[in-house]
Coordinates of N, CA and C and ligand atoms in Angstrom, one line a residue:
M9 N 120.9 137.2 151.6 CA 120.5 136.0 152.2 C 119.7 135.2 151.1
I10 N 119.9 134.0 151.1 CA 119.4 132.9 150.1 C 117.9 132.5 150.6
T11 N 117.0 132.7 149.8 CA 115.5 132.3 150.2 C 115.4 130.8 149.7
P12 N 115.1 129.9 150.3 CA 114.8 128.6 149.7 C 113.7 128.5 148.7
K13 N 113.7 127.9 147.6 CA 112.9 127.8 146.6 C 111.5 127.2 147.2
A14 N 110.4 128.1 146.9 CA 109.2 127.6 147.4 C 108.5 126.5 146.5
K15 N 107.9 125.6 147.2 CA 107.3 124.5 146.4 C 106.1 124.9 145.8
A16 N 105.7 124.5 144.7 CA 104.4 124.9 144.1 C 103.3 124.7 145.1
G17 N 102.4 125.7 145.1 CA 101.2 125.5 145.8 C 101.4 125.4 147.3
S18 N 102.7 126.0 147.8 CA 102.9 125.7 149.3 C 102.6 127.0 150.2
S19 N 102.3 128.1 149.5 CA 102.1 129.3 150.3 C 100.9 129.3 151.0
I20 N 100.9 129.7 152.3 CA 99.8 130.0 152.9 C 98.6 130.9 152.2
K21 N 99.4 131.9 151.7 CA 98.6 133.0 150.8 C 97.7 132.5 149.8
T22 N 98.3 131.3 149.2 CA 97.5 130.7 148.1 C 96.6 129.7 148.4
K23 N 96.3 129.4 149.6 CA 95.4 128.5 150.3 C 94.2 128.9 149.9
T24 N 93.2 128.1 149.3 CA 92.0 128.6 149.1 C 90.9 128.4 150.0
G25 N 91.2 127.6 151.2 CA 90.2 127.3 152.1 C 89.0 127.0 151.6
D26 N 87.8 127.7 151.9 CA 86.5 127.2 151.4 C 85.9 128.0 150.3
W27 N 86.7 128.9 149.8 CA 86.3 129.9 148.7 C 85.8 129.4 147.3
K28 N 86.8 128.3 147.0 CA 86.5 127.7 145.6 C 85.1 127.3 145.4
N29 N 84.6 127.3 144.2 CA 83.2 126.9 144.2 C 83.2 125.5 143.3
Q30 N 84.3 125.1 142.8 CA 84.5 123.7 142.2 C 85.7 123.1 142.3
F31 N 85.9 121.8 142.1 CA 87.2 121.1 142.3 C 87.2 120.0 141.3
P32 N 88.4 119.6 140.8 CA 88.5 118.5 139.9 C 88.3 117.1 140.6
E33 N 87.8 116.0 139.9 CA 87.5 114.8 140.4 C 88.2 114.0 139.1
I34 N 89.2 113.1 139.6 CA 89.9 112.3 138.6 C 89.5 111.1 138.4
N35 N 89.2 110.5 137.2 CA 88.7 109.1 137.1 C 90.2 108.5 136.6
S36 N 90.6 107.5 137.7 CA 91.9 106.9 137.6 C 92.0 106.0 136.4
E37 N 90.5 105.4 136.1 CA 90.7 104.3 135.1 C 90.8 104.9 133.7
K38 N 90.3 106.1 133.5 CA 90.4 106.8 132.1 C 91.7 107.5 132.1
C39 N 92.4 107.9 133.1 CA 93.6 108.7 133.0 C 94.7 107.6 132.2
I40 N 95.4 108.4 131.4 CA 96.5 107.7 130.6 C 97.9 108.3 131.1
K41 N 97.7 108.9 132.1 CA 99.1 109.6 132.7 C 100.0 110.4 131.7
C42 N 99.3 111.3 130.9 CA 100.1 111.9 130.0 C 100.8 113.1 130.5
G43 N 100.3 113.6 131.8 CA 101.1 114.7 132.4 C 100.6 116.0 131.9
I44 N 99.7 116.2 130.9 CA 99.5 117.5 130.4 C 98.8 118.5 131.6
C45 N 97.8 117.8 132.3 CA 97.2 118.6 133.5 C 98.3 119.1 134.4
Q46 N 99.2 118.1 134.8 CA 100.2 118.5 136.0 C 101.0 119.6 135.3
S47 N 101.2 119.9 134.0 CA 102.0 120.9 133.3 C 101.3 122.2 133.4
I48 N 99.9 122.1 133.1 CA 99.1 123.1 133.0 C 98.6 123.9 134.1
C49 N 98.5 123.2 135.3 CA 97.9 123.6 136.5 C 98.6 124.8 137.0
P50 N 97.9 125.9 137.1 CA 98.7 127.2 137.5 C 99.3 127.1 139.0
E51 N 98.6 126.1 139.7 CA 99.0 126.1 141.1 C 100.0 124.9 141.4
G52 N 100.4 124.1 140.5 CA 101.3 122.9 140.4 C 101.0 122.0 141.6
I53 N 99.6 121.8 141.7 CA 99.1 121.0 142.8 C 98.6 119.5 142.4
L54 N 99.0 119.2 141.2 CA 98.5 117.8 140.6 C 99.3 116.7 140.8
G55 N 100.5 116.8 141.4 CA 101.4 115.8 141.5 C 102.5 115.5 140.4
K56 N 103.0 114.5 140.4 CA 104.1 114.3 139.3 C 103.5 113.6 138.2
K57 N 104.2 114.1 137.0 CA 104.1 113.6 135.8 C 104.2 112.1 135.8
G58 N 103.5 111.4 135.0 CA 103.6 110.0 135.0 C 102.9 109.0 135.9
E59 N 102.2 109.8 136.8 CA 101.3 109.5 137.7 C 99.9 109.8 137.6
V60 N 98.8 109.2 138.1 CA 97.4 109.7 138.2 C 97.4 110.9 139.1
P61 N 96.9 112.0 138.5 CA 97.1 113.2 139.3 C 96.3 113.0 140.7
K62 N 97.0 113.8 141.6 CA 96.1 113.8 143.0 C 96.2 115.4 143.4
P63 N 95.0 115.8 143.1 CA 95.0 117.4 143.5 C 95.1 117.6 145.0
D64 N 95.9 118.5 145.3 CA 95.9 119.1 146.7 C 94.6 120.2 146.7
L65 N 93.5 119.7 147.1 CA 92.5 120.7 147.2 C 92.7 121.8 148.1
N66 N 93.6 121.7 148.9 CA 93.8 123.1 150.0 C 94.2 124.2 149.0
Y67 N 94.9 123.7 147.9 CA 95.5 124.8 147.0 C 94.6 125.1 145.6
C68 N 93.9 124.2 145.4 CA 93.2 124.3 144.1 C 92.4 125.5 144.0
K69 N 92.4 126.2 142.9 CA 91.5 127.4 142.8 C 90.1 127.1 142.1
G70 N 90.0 125.8 141.5 CA 88.8 125.6 140.8 C 88.6 126.2 139.4
C71 N 89.8 126.4 138.8 CA 89.9 127.2 137.6 C 89.3 126.3 136.3
G72 N 89.5 125.0 136.5 CA 89.0 123.9 135.5 C 90.1 124.0 134.4
L73 N 91.1 124.4 134.3 CA 92.0 124.3 133.2 C 92.4 122.9 133.0
C74 N 92.7 122.0 134.1 CA 92.9 120.7 134.1 C 91.8 119.9 133.3
A75 N 90.7 120.1 133.6 CA 89.8 119.3 133.0 C 89.6 119.7 131.6
S76 N 89.7 120.9 131.3 CA 89.4 121.3 129.8 C 90.6 120.9 128.9
I77 N 91.7 120.6 129.6 CA 93.2 120.1 128.6 C 93.1 118.7 128.5
C78 N 92.4 118.0 129.5 CA 92.5 116.4 129.5 C 92.1 115.8 128.3
P79 N 93.1 115.1 127.4 CA 92.6 114.7 126.2 C 91.8 113.3 126.2
V80 N 91.5 112.8 127.4 CA 90.7 111.6 127.5 C 89.4 112.0 128.5
K81 N 89.3 113.2 128.9 CA 88.1 113.6 129.8 C 88.1 112.8 131.0
A82 N 89.3 112.6 131.6 CA 89.4 111.9 132.8 C 89.2 112.9 134.1
I83 N 88.9 114.2 133.9 CA 88.8 114.9 134.8 C 87.4 115.7 134.8
E84 N 86.7 115.7 135.9 CA 85.3 116.3 135.8 C 85.5 117.4 137.1
M85 N 84.9 118.5 136.7 CA 84.6 119.5 137.8 C 83.4 119.2 138.4
K86 N 83.6 119.2 139.6 CA 82.4 119.1 140.5 C 82.2 120.4 141.3
R87 N 80.9 120.7 141.7 CA 80.6 121.9 142.4 C 80.9 121.4 143.8
V88 N 81.4 122.5 144.4 CA 81.6 122.1 146.0 C 80.5 121.6 146.7
D89 N 79.4 122.2 146.5 CA 78.1 121.8 147.1 C 77.3 120.7 146.5
S90 N 78.0 120.1 145.5 CA 77.3 118.9 144.8 C 77.4 117.7 145.7
D91 N 76.2 117.0 145.7 CA 76.1 115.7 146.6 C 76.5 114.6 145.7
E92 N 76.6 114.7 144.4 CA 76.7 113.6 143.3 C 78.2 113.1 143.5
Ligands
LIG210 S1 91.1 123.3 138.7 FE1 92.8 124.6 138.2 S2 93.8 124.9 140.2 FE2 92.6 123.2 140.5 S3 93.8 121.4 139.9 FE3 92.8 122.0 138.1 S4 94.2 123.4 137.0 FE4 94.9 123.2 139.1
LIG211 S1 95.6 115.1 131.4 FE1 94.1 113.6 131.7 S2 95.1 111.7 131.0 FE2 96.6 113.2 131.2 S3 97.4 112.9 133.2 FE3 95.9 114.5 133.5 S4 93.9 113.3 134.0 FE4 95.4 111.8 133.2

């Protein structure tokens, strides 16, 4: 039987629910749409290259890789309980 190819970040098993402790906030004015964060995100949940990333927070693990790789510091990791 042929199994359909799974979409990145689409498995219920990889849903983070409430347990991640931080999440990325994208500054769309700073973003130069280079696509690096979209390439490196282990969950593949930052949308298409060439567009401002739109993280699907249902699947984000809060690892911070996207923020650490962004060449123009357009991604800031925010604590889930942060009011800022
Ligand atoms: S924090 Fe990690 S899982 Fe979440 S969008 Fe960034 S790279 Fe992907
Ligand atoms: S790495 Fe930074 S500049 Fe490049 S697409 Fe992601 S947010 Fe935008």
